[in-house]
Amino acid sequence: MKLPSFLVALLAGVPTVAFAQNGAVHRAAESITESDVRRRVDVIADDSMGGRDTPSRGLELTAQYVAGEFARLGLKGAGDAGGFIQRYPLNRTRIDGDSSRVVFTANGTTAVASARRDLVYVFGPRTGRPVRGQVVLVGGPLQPDLGKLLDIEGKILVVAGDSRAPGATPVNQFLSAAFERNPAAVVVVLNNDTLTLARQVANQFRERTAVEGETDSDPVVTMVHERALGPVFRAAGIDLSSFRTSPTYTVRTAESLSVAVTIANVGGPGMSAPNVAAVLEGSDPVLRSEYVVFSAHMDHVGIKANSKGDSIWNGADDDASGTAGVIELAEAFSMPGARPRRSLIFVTVSGEEKGLWGSEYFASHLPVPVSQVVADINMDMIGRNWRDTIAVIGKEHSDLGVTLARVTAEHPELRIHPIDDLWPNENFYFRSDHFNFARRGVPILFFFNGTHTDYHQPSDTPDKIDAEKEARIVRLIYYLGVEVGNADTRPQWNPDSFKRIVEKKYQP
Ligand SMILES: [Zn+2]
């Protein structure tokens, strides 16, 4: 078994500077305490923060609190104009009901599903230009594993599957698998009752807040009711209702059917939302030009009417816990003698719940070149569930997993056991802020305690946070940061993972 690093140093008779640093590192870890974690989560997830929707006054107050802590610790601003706050633009927009439509054509027959009547926009770029492509139809009982195998890159996926058949999977799980294969557009053919449809159609005209210039590479996703489509599918040689209820999962390419999806916006006044970022410069004159990022999201989903009476969704675990963790790490690393050779970036982003907006903006507007960012350690929900265990997602994709295993073995006093992703079908790797670093080539680890019955409920409140356990997790992350920050070489991707996640070369 490998010796703890301070023993290795002792036996090698290293100079007292390094030895003194070990004492400093230990003292810094001990500055991460249960009471600090509790106090910070209590501030961030307090009712007065109003659930920290993006954008909202409570989110701005949270950003000011984090920036104030970074300033108190003497960190350098890594936001706009040398300050701690980085602002990214938002637009308030509505769907344009007159020009948003999906047009189906087959052998001279045409059906138009209009956003005023039969079409519900779900998400994706709203360019006002039609998206066209070869059509691939899926029917029968949906299966997520098979969704991952679809050959739909740049094509239009039309899903007329039966999610109520025995053993079938919900449409959203099937779609999240299919999105890995980069379709240009997805049209889900609905057969629900007209009252539900009418409500969905009406709801889509509410004002939405969106990041300016959403990534055009995302598929545009819509739902269309089948009531308008029978004749055009028949003209293409397909009986829609028997296709839907096929006894087995069925994929067809429909050469004679063409589909054009157009979603347009009515623009509104511009707004913005905050990220908060700070740098702690490294101690090594060369390695200080490389950076380790520690990230979490400040935002949650705000205030919503709810049958249980409480309308404030506090988001204590999701993700006041991670935000408190980032501040505690900034405090620990700022202590005398505790900073590693590489520089560190501490960032709390917003808009995560809306679609990873803040981290997308931060990762594409970094204070340093992305090639100099060697790792992102992300914390999203680290204050609940197991007392001695934390899922660490992404361990298998780089040697950060091996480093974490070594650091964990060196610190049995923390009684924390990192485990693998228990929920591969949930695609958590793609669902928090680290992903915006990973897809730009930065190796990541994502610390996550799993969901619970209070997940995305008004009952995710600060009193339920296990601050003692969280402090031990954050100490482990601190020791991991020391290791990554001081190592002679930067973390390395597993080559297969790099191909799949960064180069987006799909491998089954
Ligand atoms: Zn979260």
Short mmCIF file of C-alpha atoms and ligand atoms in Angstrom, two decimals:
data_model
loop_
_atom_site.label_atom_id
_atom_site.label_comp_id
_atom_site.label_asym_id
_atom_site.label_seq_id
_atom_site.Cartn_x
_atom_site.Cartn_y
_atom_site.Cartn_z
CA MET A 1 0.00 0.00 0.00
CA LYS A 2 1.20 3.47 -0.83
CA LEU A 3 2.34 5.59 2.08
CA PRO A 4 0.58 8.85 2.88
CA SER A 5 2.37 11.64 0.98
CA PHE A 6 3.62 13.42 4.12
CA LEU A 7 5.33 10.19 5.26
CA VAL A 8 6.95 9.77 1.85
CA ALA A 9 8.23 13.33 2.18
CA LEU A 10 9.51 12.71 5.71
CA LEU A 11 11.36 9.53 4.76
CA ALA A 12 12.92 11.25 1.78
CA GLY A 13 14.19 13.99 4.05
CA VAL A 14 12.66 16.81 2.00
CA PRO A 15 13.34 20.41 2.97
CA THR A 16 11.34 21.92 5.82
CA VAL A 17 9.43 24.17 3.44
CA ALA A 18 7.47 21.19 2.10
CA PHE A 19 7.09 19.79 5.59
CA ALA A 20 5.75 23.11 6.84
CA GLN A 21 3.33 23.05 3.94
CA ASN A 22 1.93 19.73 5.13
CA GLY A 23 1.05 21.30 8.47
CA ALA A 24 -0.54 24.20 6.62
CA VAL A 25 -2.50 21.83 4.37
CA HIS A 26 -3.82 19.98 7.39
CA ARG A 27 -4.83 23.22 9.13
CA ALA A 28 -6.52 24.41 5.92
CA ALA A 29 -8.54 21.19 5.68
CA GLU A 30 -9.65 21.67 9.29
CA SER A 31 -11.00 25.12 8.42
CA ILE A 32 -13.76 23.28 6.50
CA THR A 33 -16.24 22.71 9.32
CA GLU A 34 -19.76 21.52 9.95
CA SER A 35 -20.74 24.92 11.39
CA ASP A 36 -19.34 26.84 8.39
CA VAL A 37 -21.18 24.59 5.95
CA ARG A 38 -24.41 24.93 7.91
CA ARG A 39 -24.14 28.73 8.15
CA ARG A 40 -23.48 29.10 4.43
CA VAL A 41 -26.29 26.77 3.34
CA ASP A 42 -28.64 28.62 5.75
CA VAL A 43 -27.79 31.93 4.05
CA ILE A 44 -28.01 30.70 0.44
CA ALA A 45 -31.15 28.56 0.84
CA ASP A 46 -32.97 31.00 3.13
CA ASP A 47 -36.56 31.86 2.17
CA SER A 48 -35.40 35.46 1.62
CA MET A 49 -33.40 34.29 -1.43
CA GLY A 50 -36.73 33.28 -3.00
CA GLY A 51 -35.49 30.04 -4.54
CA ARG A 52 -32.79 31.80 -6.65
CA ASP A 53 -34.47 31.54 -10.05
CA THR A 54 -32.51 32.74 -13.11
CA PRO A 55 -32.93 35.68 -13.32
CA SER A 56 -34.24 36.96 -9.97
CA ARG A 57 -33.43 39.31 -7.11
CA GLY A 58 -32.60 36.34 -4.85
CA LEU A 59 -30.04 35.10 -7.39
CA GLU A 60 -28.42 38.57 -7.45
CA LEU A 61 -28.28 38.60 -3.63
CA THR A 62 -26.70 35.15 -3.62
CA ALA A 63 -24.10 36.29 -6.17
CA GLN A 64 -23.32 39.31 -3.98
CA TYR A 65 -22.91 37.05 -0.94
CA VAL A 66 -20.46 34.76 -2.78
CA ALA A 67 -18.55 37.72 -4.26
CA GLY A 68 -18.33 39.26 -0.79
CA GLU A 69 -16.81 36.06 0.60
CA PHE A 70 -14.28 35.85 -2.26
CA ALA A 71 -13.30 39.49 -1.61
CA ARG A 72 -12.96 38.89 2.15
CA LEU A 73 -10.61 35.97 1.40
CA GLY A 74 -8.39 38.23 -0.69
CA LEU A 75 -8.95 36.37 -3.97
CA LYS A 76 -8.56 38.01 -7.38
CA GLY A 77 -11.67 38.67 -9.46
CA ALA A 78 -12.10 36.45 -12.53
CA GLY A 79 -15.32 38.07 -13.75
CA ASP A 80 -15.99 41.14 -15.87
CA ALA A 81 -13.40 43.96 -15.72
CA GLY A 82 -11.41 42.31 -12.94
CA GLY A 83 -14.40 42.02 -10.60
CA PHE A 84 -15.94 38.81 -9.23
CA ILE A 85 -19.23 39.01 -11.15
CA GLN A 86 -19.46 37.87 -14.76
CA ARG A 87 -22.75 38.76 -16.46
CA TYR A 88 -24.19 36.92 -19.45
CA PRO A 89 -27.02 38.16 -21.65
CA LEU A 90 -30.55 36.77 -21.53
CA ASN A 91 -33.50 37.42 -23.76
CA ARG A 92 -37.16 37.37 -22.89
CA THR A 93 -38.96 35.85 -25.82
CA ARG A 94 -42.22 34.23 -26.84
CA ILE A 95 -42.94 31.63 -29.49
CA ASP A 96 -44.29 33.18 -32.66
CA GLY A 97 -47.60 31.33 -33.06
CA ASP A 98 -48.12 32.46 -36.64
CA SER A 99 -44.88 31.23 -38.19
CA SER A 100 -43.98 28.26 -35.93
CA ARG A 101 -45.11 25.07 -37.62
CA VAL A 102 -44.24 21.56 -38.71
CA VAL A 103 -45.11 20.75 -42.31
CA PHE A 104 -45.46 17.11 -43.44
CA THR A 105 -45.57 16.29 -47.16
CA ALA A 106 -45.95 12.92 -48.93
CA ASN A 107 -46.82 12.27 -52.56
CA GLY A 108 -48.73 15.52 -53.04
CA THR A 109 -50.52 15.42 -49.67
CA THR A 110 -49.62 18.06 -47.09
CA ALA A 111 -50.44 18.49 -43.38
CA VAL A 112 -49.52 21.57 -41.39
CA ALA A 113 -49.30 21.37 -37.60
CA SER A 114 -49.49 24.95 -36.34
CA ALA A 115 -48.28 26.27 -32.99
CA ARG A 116 -51.74 27.82 -32.68
CA ARG A 117 -53.46 24.43 -32.72
CA ASP A 118 -51.61 21.08 -33.00
CA LEU A 119 -47.95 21.82 -32.26
CA VAL A 120 -46.16 22.17 -28.92
CA TYR A 121 -42.60 23.50 -28.94
CA VAL A 122 -40.38 21.78 -26.31
CA PHE A 123 -36.87 23.21 -26.73
CA GLY A 124 -34.03 23.94 -29.13
CA PRO A 125 -32.99 26.83 -31.36
CA ARG A 126 -35.80 29.10 -32.53
CA THR A 127 -34.26 30.44 -35.70
CA GLY A 128 -37.38 31.02 -37.76
CA ARG A 129 -35.76 28.96 -40.55
CA PRO A 130 -37.13 25.53 -41.52
CA VAL A 131 -35.11 22.51 -40.39
CA ARG A 132 -35.30 19.70 -42.97
CA GLY A 133 -33.66 16.32 -43.30
CA GLN A 134 -34.20 12.67 -44.04
CA VAL A 135 -37.01 11.29 -41.87
CA VAL A 136 -36.54 8.35 -39.49
CA LEU A 137 -39.71 6.99 -37.83
CA VAL A 138 -39.80 5.07 -34.56
CA GLY A 139 -42.86 3.12 -33.40
CA GLY A 140 -43.79 0.37 -30.97
CA PRO A 141 -42.58 0.10 -27.35
CA LEU A 142 -39.71 2.59 -26.82
CA GLN A 143 -36.37 1.37 -25.40
CA PRO A 144 -33.57 3.78 -24.36
CA ASP A 145 -30.76 1.37 -25.25
CA LEU A 146 -32.10 1.21 -28.80
CA GLY A 147 -32.42 5.01 -28.94
CA LYS A 148 -28.65 5.20 -28.57
CA LEU A 149 -28.25 3.09 -31.72
CA LEU A 150 -30.35 5.20 -34.08
CA ASP A 151 -28.61 6.48 -37.22
CA ILE A 152 -30.10 9.97 -37.12
CA GLU A 153 -27.22 12.44 -37.30
CA GLY A 154 -28.54 15.54 -39.09
CA LYS A 155 -31.87 13.81 -39.72
CA ILE A 156 -35.41 14.33 -38.43
CA LEU A 157 -36.51 11.77 -35.86
CA VAL A 158 -40.28 11.25 -35.72
CA VAL A 159 -41.30 9.31 -32.60
CA ALA A 160 -44.71 7.67 -32.76
CA GLY A 161 -43.93 5.04 -30.15
CA ASP A 162 -46.12 3.51 -27.51
CA SER A 163 -44.84 4.47 -24.06
CA ARG A 164 -47.78 2.70 -22.40
CA ALA A 165 -46.92 -0.75 -23.77
CA PRO A 166 -45.59 -3.24 -21.20
CA GLY A 167 -41.85 -2.76 -20.70
CA ALA A 168 -41.78 0.51 -22.67
CA THR A 169 -39.79 3.47 -21.43
CA PRO A 170 -41.09 7.06 -21.06
CA VAL A 171 -40.58 9.24 -24.13
CA ASN A 172 -38.18 11.62 -22.34
CA GLN A 173 -35.77 8.80 -21.43
CA PHE A 174 -35.86 7.51 -24.97
CA LEU A 175 -35.17 11.01 -26.30
CA SER A 176 -32.27 11.70 -23.98
CA ALA A 177 -30.64 8.53 -25.35
CA ALA A 178 -31.45 9.52 -28.95
CA PHE A 179 -29.98 13.04 -28.48
CA GLU A 180 -26.54 11.43 -28.20
CA ARG A 181 -26.84 10.68 -31.92
CA ASN A 182 -27.24 14.36 -32.89
CA PRO A 183 -30.55 14.55 -34.79
CA ALA A 184 -31.35 17.91 -36.45
CA ALA A 185 -34.93 17.85 -35.13
CA VAL A 186 -37.25 15.61 -33.17
CA VAL A 187 -41.02 15.44 -33.65
CA VAL A 188 -42.97 13.44 -31.06
CA VAL A 189 -46.36 12.44 -32.47
CA LEU A 190 -48.93 12.72 -29.66
CA ASN A 191 -52.26 10.97 -29.36
CA ASN A 192 -53.32 12.49 -26.02
CA ASP A 193 -56.75 13.93 -25.26
CA THR A 194 -57.66 17.29 -26.73
CA LEU A 195 -58.03 19.04 -23.36
CA THR A 196 -54.43 18.22 -22.37
CA LEU A 197 -53.29 19.23 -25.84
CA ALA A 198 -55.17 22.55 -25.65
CA ARG A 199 -53.49 23.31 -22.32
CA GLN A 200 -50.03 22.44 -23.69
CA VAL A 201 -50.61 24.57 -26.79
CA ALA A 202 -51.75 27.55 -24.68
CA ASN A 203 -48.84 27.21 -22.20
CA GLN A 204 -46.20 27.47 -24.88
CA PHE A 205 -47.02 31.14 -25.45
CA ARG A 206 -45.83 32.19 -22.01
CA GLU A 207 -42.78 34.43 -22.06
CA ARG A 208 -39.54 32.47 -21.75
CA THR A 209 -36.15 33.63 -20.59
CA ALA A 210 -33.39 32.27 -22.77
CA VAL A 211 -29.70 32.64 -23.29
CA GLU A 212 -28.98 34.89 -26.24
CA GLY A 213 -27.91 32.86 -29.26
CA GLU A 214 -28.72 29.37 -27.99
CA THR A 215 -26.43 26.75 -29.48
CA ASP A 216 -27.64 26.03 -32.98
CA SER A 217 -26.20 22.52 -32.79
CA ASP A 218 -28.98 21.40 -30.41
CA PRO A 219 -31.92 19.63 -32.04
CA VAL A 220 -35.21 21.49 -32.18
CA VAL A 221 -37.77 19.36 -30.34
CA THR A 222 -41.52 19.59 -30.86
CA MET A 223 -44.66 17.57 -30.17
CA VAL A 224 -47.37 17.34 -32.81
CA HIS A 225 -50.84 15.89 -32.38
CA GLU A 226 -51.67 13.02 -34.69
CA ARG A 227 -55.20 14.21 -35.47
CA ALA A 228 -53.97 16.26 -38.45
CA LEU A 229 -51.57 13.64 -39.77
CA GLY A 230 -53.54 10.53 -40.81
CA PRO A 231 -53.87 11.36 -44.54
CA VAL A 232 -50.25 12.42 -45.08
CA PHE A 233 -48.90 9.31 -43.34
CA ARG A 234 -51.28 7.15 -45.40
CA ALA A 235 -49.95 8.87 -48.53
CA ALA A 236 -46.48 7.78 -47.37
CA GLY A 237 -47.73 4.20 -46.95
CA ILE A 238 -47.92 4.23 -43.15
CA ASP A 239 -50.92 3.54 -40.94
CA LEU A 240 -50.09 5.71 -37.95
CA SER A 241 -52.12 3.93 -35.28
CA SER A 242 -50.92 0.43 -36.15
CA PHE A 243 -47.35 1.76 -36.45
CA ARG A 244 -47.65 3.23 -32.94
CA THR A 245 -48.92 -0.04 -31.46
CA SER A 246 -46.46 -2.31 -33.29
CA PRO A 247 -45.77 -5.25 -30.95
CA THR A 248 -42.01 -4.60 -31.16
CA TYR A 249 -39.83 -1.49 -31.34
CA THR A 250 -39.74 -0.49 -35.01
CA VAL A 251 -37.52 1.88 -36.99
CA ARG A 252 -38.41 2.95 -40.53
CA THR A 253 -36.93 5.43 -42.93
CA ALA A 254 -39.70 7.12 -44.89
CA GLU A 255 -38.33 8.16 -48.27
CA SER A 256 -41.58 9.65 -49.54
CA LEU A 257 -42.32 11.62 -46.37
CA SER A 258 -40.68 15.01 -45.87
CA VAL A 259 -40.86 17.08 -42.72
CA ALA A 260 -39.91 20.74 -42.19
CA VAL A 261 -39.79 22.11 -38.65
CA THR A 262 -39.88 25.89 -38.19
CA ILE A 263 -39.87 27.54 -34.77
CA ALA A 264 -39.73 31.32 -34.57
CA ASN A 265 -39.46 33.84 -31.76
CA VAL A 266 -41.01 37.13 -30.93
CA GLY A 267 -38.16 39.01 -29.23
CA GLY A 268 -38.29 41.01 -26.01
CA PRO A 269 -36.05 43.32 -23.98
CA GLY A 270 -32.58 42.06 -23.02
CA MET A 271 -31.64 41.08 -19.47
CA SER A 272 -28.66 39.39 -17.85
CA ALA A 273 -27.71 36.93 -15.11
CA PRO A 274 -24.58 36.56 -12.93
CA ASN A 275 -21.79 34.03 -12.47
CA VAL A 276 -19.25 34.63 -9.69
CA ALA A 277 -15.61 33.72 -10.26
CA ALA A 278 -12.31 34.20 -8.44
CA VAL A 279 -8.69 33.14 -8.90
CA LEU A 280 -6.12 32.09 -6.31
CA GLU A 281 -2.71 32.26 -7.93
CA GLY A 282 -0.51 29.17 -7.66
CA SER A 283 2.83 29.11 -5.84
CA ASP A 284 4.93 27.75 -8.73
CA PRO A 285 6.23 30.31 -11.26
CA VAL A 286 5.65 27.89 -14.15
CA LEU A 287 2.67 25.77 -13.08
CA ARG A 288 0.69 28.82 -11.94
CA SER A 289 -0.30 29.34 -15.59
CA GLU A 290 -2.40 26.15 -15.27
CA TYR A 291 -5.73 26.16 -13.45
CA VAL A 292 -7.91 23.77 -11.45
CA VAL A 293 -11.59 24.83 -11.40
CA PHE A 294 -13.99 24.18 -8.50
CA SER A 295 -17.61 24.74 -9.53
CA ALA A 296 -21.21 24.59 -8.30
CA HIS A 297 -24.45 26.30 -9.27
CA MET A 298 -26.03 29.06 -7.17
CA ASP A 299 -29.42 29.06 -8.86
CA HIS A 300 -32.50 26.95 -8.24
CA VAL A 301 -36.04 27.10 -9.65
CA GLY A 302 -37.52 30.03 -7.70
CA ILE A 303 -41.08 30.47 -6.45
CA LYS A 304 -43.89 28.33 -7.83
CA ALA A 305 -47.43 27.70 -6.70
CA ASN A 306 -47.68 24.31 -5.04
CA SER A 307 -50.43 22.18 -3.58
CA LYS A 308 -48.46 21.68 -0.33
CA GLY A 309 -48.70 25.37 0.56
CA ASP A 310 -45.00 26.25 0.54
CA SER A 311 -44.19 28.14 -2.64
CA ILE A 312 -40.44 28.77 -2.16
CA TRP A 313 -38.24 26.08 -3.62
CA ASN A 314 -35.20 26.54 -1.37
CA GLY A 315 -32.78 24.29 -3.25
CA ALA A 316 -30.70 23.63 -0.11
CA ASP A 317 -29.17 20.42 -1.43
CA ASP A 318 -29.60 21.55 -5.07
CA ASP A 319 -27.28 23.37 -5.00
CA ALA A 320 -26.73 25.61 -1.97
CA SER A 321 -24.72 22.62 -0.68
CA GLY A 322 -22.27 22.77 -3.61
CA THR A 323 -22.09 26.58 -3.50
CA ALA A 324 -21.20 26.41 0.21
CA GLY A 325 -18.59 23.79 -0.74
CA VAL A 326 -16.93 26.12 -3.30
CA ILE A 327 -16.73 28.94 -0.72
CA GLU A 328 -15.31 26.59 1.94
CA LEU A 329 -12.67 25.40 -0.54
CA ALA A 330 -11.78 29.00 -1.42
CA GLU A 331 -11.38 29.72 2.29
CA ALA A 332 -9.23 26.64 2.94
CA PHE A 333 -6.90 27.20 -0.02
CA SER A 334 -6.50 30.88 0.95
CA MET A 335 -4.98 30.02 4.31
CA PRO A 336 -1.27 30.74 4.78
CA GLY A 337 0.92 28.13 3.08
CA ALA A 338 -2.06 26.13 1.75
CA ARG A 339 -2.07 27.11 -1.91
CA PRO A 340 -0.80 24.52 -4.40
CA ARG A 341 1.62 25.02 -7.29
CA ARG A 342 -1.13 25.43 -9.89
CA SER A 343 -3.61 28.31 -9.77
CA LEU A 344 -7.22 27.69 -8.74
CA ILE A 345 -10.48 29.11 -10.07
CA PHE A 346 -13.56 29.13 -7.84
CA VAL A 347 -16.81 29.64 -9.74
CA THR A 348 -20.48 29.62 -8.81
CA VAL A 349 -22.69 29.76 -11.88
CA SER A 350 -26.39 30.44 -12.49
CA GLY A 351 -28.95 29.19 -15.00
CA GLU A 352 -28.02 25.54 -14.34
CA GLU A 353 -31.63 24.56 -13.82
CA LYS A 354 -32.58 26.31 -17.07
CA GLY A 355 -30.08 24.31 -19.13
CA LEU A 356 -26.51 24.88 -17.86
CA TRP A 357 -26.57 28.50 -19.11
CA GLY A 358 -24.03 30.05 -16.73
CA SER A 359 -21.42 27.32 -17.07
CA GLU A 360 -21.81 27.37 -20.86
CA TYR A 361 -21.11 31.10 -20.84
CA PHE A 362 -18.28 30.82 -18.30
CA ALA A 363 -16.59 27.94 -20.14
CA SER A 364 -16.75 29.89 -23.40
CA HIS A 365 -15.66 33.20 -21.78
CA LEU A 366 -12.93 31.98 -19.42
CA PRO A 367 -10.47 34.39 -17.84
CA VAL A 368 -7.68 32.09 -19.17
CA PRO A 369 -7.31 29.91 -22.31
CA VAL A 370 -9.28 26.66 -21.90
CA SER A 371 -6.13 24.69 -22.78
CA GLN A 372 -4.65 25.92 -19.47
CA VAL A 373 -7.58 24.55 -17.43
CA VAL A 374 -6.45 21.11 -16.25
CA ALA A 375 -9.55 19.93 -14.34
CA ASP A 376 -13.03 20.87 -13.16
CA ILE A 377 -14.25 19.50 -9.84
CA ASN A 378 -18.01 20.06 -9.71
CA MET A 379 -20.31 19.78 -6.70
CA ASP A 380 -24.04 19.50 -7.29
CA MET A 381 -26.02 18.07 -4.33
CA ILE A 382 -23.55 16.99 -1.64
CA GLY A 383 -25.56 17.54 1.57
CA ARG A 384 -28.03 14.63 1.74
CA ASN A 385 -28.39 10.84 1.67
CA TRP A 386 -25.50 8.51 2.62
CA ARG A 387 -23.31 9.55 5.57
CA ASP A 388 -20.17 7.77 4.35
CA THR A 389 -20.57 7.52 0.57
CA ILE A 390 -20.58 9.92 -2.39
CA ALA A 391 -21.13 9.12 -6.05
CA VAL A 392 -18.33 10.59 -8.14
CA ILE A 393 -19.40 10.69 -11.75
CA GLY A 394 -16.76 10.73 -14.49
CA LYS A 395 -14.11 8.77 -12.53
CA GLU A 396 -13.68 6.31 -15.38
CA HIS A 397 -13.08 8.99 -18.01
CA SER A 398 -9.69 10.29 -16.78
CA ASP A 399 -6.92 9.51 -14.30
CA LEU A 400 -8.61 11.87 -11.85
CA GLY A 401 -10.46 8.74 -10.67
CA VAL A 402 -7.16 7.05 -9.73
CA THR A 403 -5.96 10.23 -8.03
CA LEU A 404 -9.19 10.39 -6.04
CA ALA A 405 -8.82 6.75 -4.98
CA ARG A 406 -5.29 7.45 -3.74
CA VAL A 407 -6.31 10.59 -1.84
CA THR A 408 -9.28 8.76 -0.30
CA ALA A 409 -6.98 5.95 0.90
CA GLU A 410 -4.67 8.54 2.48
CA HIS A 411 -7.55 10.03 4.48
CA PRO A 412 -9.46 7.23 6.23
CA GLU A 413 -10.32 9.70 9.02
CA LEU A 414 -12.83 11.33 6.61
CA ARG A 415 -14.86 8.08 6.39
CA ILE A 416 -16.00 8.93 2.84
CA HIS A 417 -16.15 6.28 0.13
CA PRO A 418 -16.43 7.55 -3.45
CA ILE A 419 -18.51 5.19 -5.60
CA ASP A 420 -19.28 4.90 -9.32
CA ASP A 421 -22.29 6.38 -11.09
CA LEU A 422 -25.23 4.23 -9.91
CA TRP A 423 -27.64 5.64 -12.47
CA PRO A 424 -26.09 5.43 -15.96
CA ASN A 425 -29.54 5.63 -17.64
CA GLU A 426 -30.13 9.05 -16.04
CA ASN A 427 -27.17 10.50 -18.01
CA PHE A 428 -26.07 12.63 -15.02
CA TYR A 429 -22.66 13.07 -16.68
CA PHE A 430 -24.42 15.36 -19.18
CA ARG A 431 -26.69 17.11 -16.68
CA SER A 432 -24.61 19.44 -14.54
CA ASP A 433 -22.11 22.23 -15.11
CA HIS A 434 -18.95 20.12 -15.38
CA PHE A 435 -20.21 18.93 -18.78
CA ASN A 436 -19.53 22.35 -20.31
CA PHE A 437 -15.89 21.90 -19.29
CA ALA A 438 -15.69 18.24 -20.29
CA ARG A 439 -16.93 18.83 -23.82
CA ARG A 440 -14.21 21.47 -24.24
CA GLY A 441 -11.55 18.92 -23.31
CA VAL A 442 -11.19 19.52 -19.55
CA PRO A 443 -11.14 16.32 -17.42
CA ILE A 444 -13.80 16.48 -14.69
CA LEU A 445 -15.12 14.85 -11.55
CA PHE A 446 -18.69 15.41 -10.42
CA PHE A 447 -19.54 14.88 -6.72
CA PHE A 448 -23.21 14.00 -6.28
CA ASN A 449 -25.19 12.33 -3.50
CA GLY A 450 -28.06 11.22 -5.73
CA THR A 451 -31.63 12.48 -5.72
CA HIS A 452 -34.24 12.07 -2.94
CA THR A 453 -37.93 12.72 -2.32
CA ASP A 454 -37.20 16.44 -1.74
CA TYR A 455 -35.33 16.77 -5.07
CA HIS A 456 -36.92 19.65 -7.02
CA GLN A 457 -39.59 20.12 -4.36
CA PRO A 458 -40.25 23.07 -2.02
CA SER A 459 -39.17 20.69 0.77
CA ASP A 460 -35.45 20.75 -0.23
CA THR A 461 -34.82 22.93 2.86
CA PRO A 462 -31.64 23.78 4.85
CA ASP A 463 -32.72 21.92 8.02
CA LYS A 464 -32.39 18.62 6.12
CA ILE A 465 -28.73 19.19 5.17
CA ASP A 466 -26.21 16.90 6.87
CA ALA A 467 -23.52 19.57 7.33
CA GLU A 468 -21.19 17.26 9.25
CA LYS A 469 -21.12 14.78 6.37
CA GLU A 470 -20.83 17.56 3.79
CA ALA A 471 -17.81 19.04 5.60
CA ARG A 472 -16.05 15.65 5.33
CA ILE A 473 -16.82 15.47 1.60
CA VAL A 474 -15.49 19.00 1.05
CA ARG A 475 -12.31 18.14 3.01
CA LEU A 476 -11.81 15.17 0.69
CA ILE A 477 -12.26 17.49 -2.31
CA TYR A 478 -9.77 19.89 -0.72
CA TYR A 479 -7.13 17.13 -0.42
CA LEU A 480 -7.91 16.08 -3.99
CA GLY A 481 -7.36 19.70 -5.08
CA VAL A 482 -4.01 19.78 -3.28
CA GLU A 483 -2.95 16.63 -5.12
CA VAL A 484 -4.12 17.82 -8.57
CA GLY A 485 -2.75 21.32 -7.93
CA ASN A 486 0.71 20.04 -6.98
CA ALA A 487 1.16 17.08 -9.33
CA ASP A 488 4.06 17.24 -11.81
CA THR A 489 1.75 16.34 -14.70
CA ARG A 490 -1.79 17.47 -15.45
CA PRO A 491 -4.74 15.01 -15.39
CA GLN A 492 -5.07 12.82 -18.49
CA TRP A 493 -8.21 11.67 -20.32
CA ASN A 494 -8.89 8.05 -20.94
CA PRO A 495 -8.48 8.04 -24.78
CA ASP A 496 -11.81 6.29 -25.50
CA SER A 497 -13.69 8.77 -23.31
CA PHE A 498 -11.94 11.67 -25.05
CA LYS A 499 -13.12 10.39 -28.44
CA ARG A 500 -16.69 9.99 -27.26
CA ILE A 501 -17.14 13.09 -25.08
CA VAL A 502 -14.80 15.69 -26.58
CA GLU A 503 -14.47 14.65 -30.22
CA LYS A 504 -18.09 13.40 -30.20
CA LYS A 505 -17.18 10.27 -32.13
CA TYR A 506 -19.95 7.97 -31.04
CA GLN A 507 -18.91 4.54 -29.84
CA PRO A 508 -21.54 1.98 -28.85
ZN ZN B 1 -28.24 20.97 -9.28
#
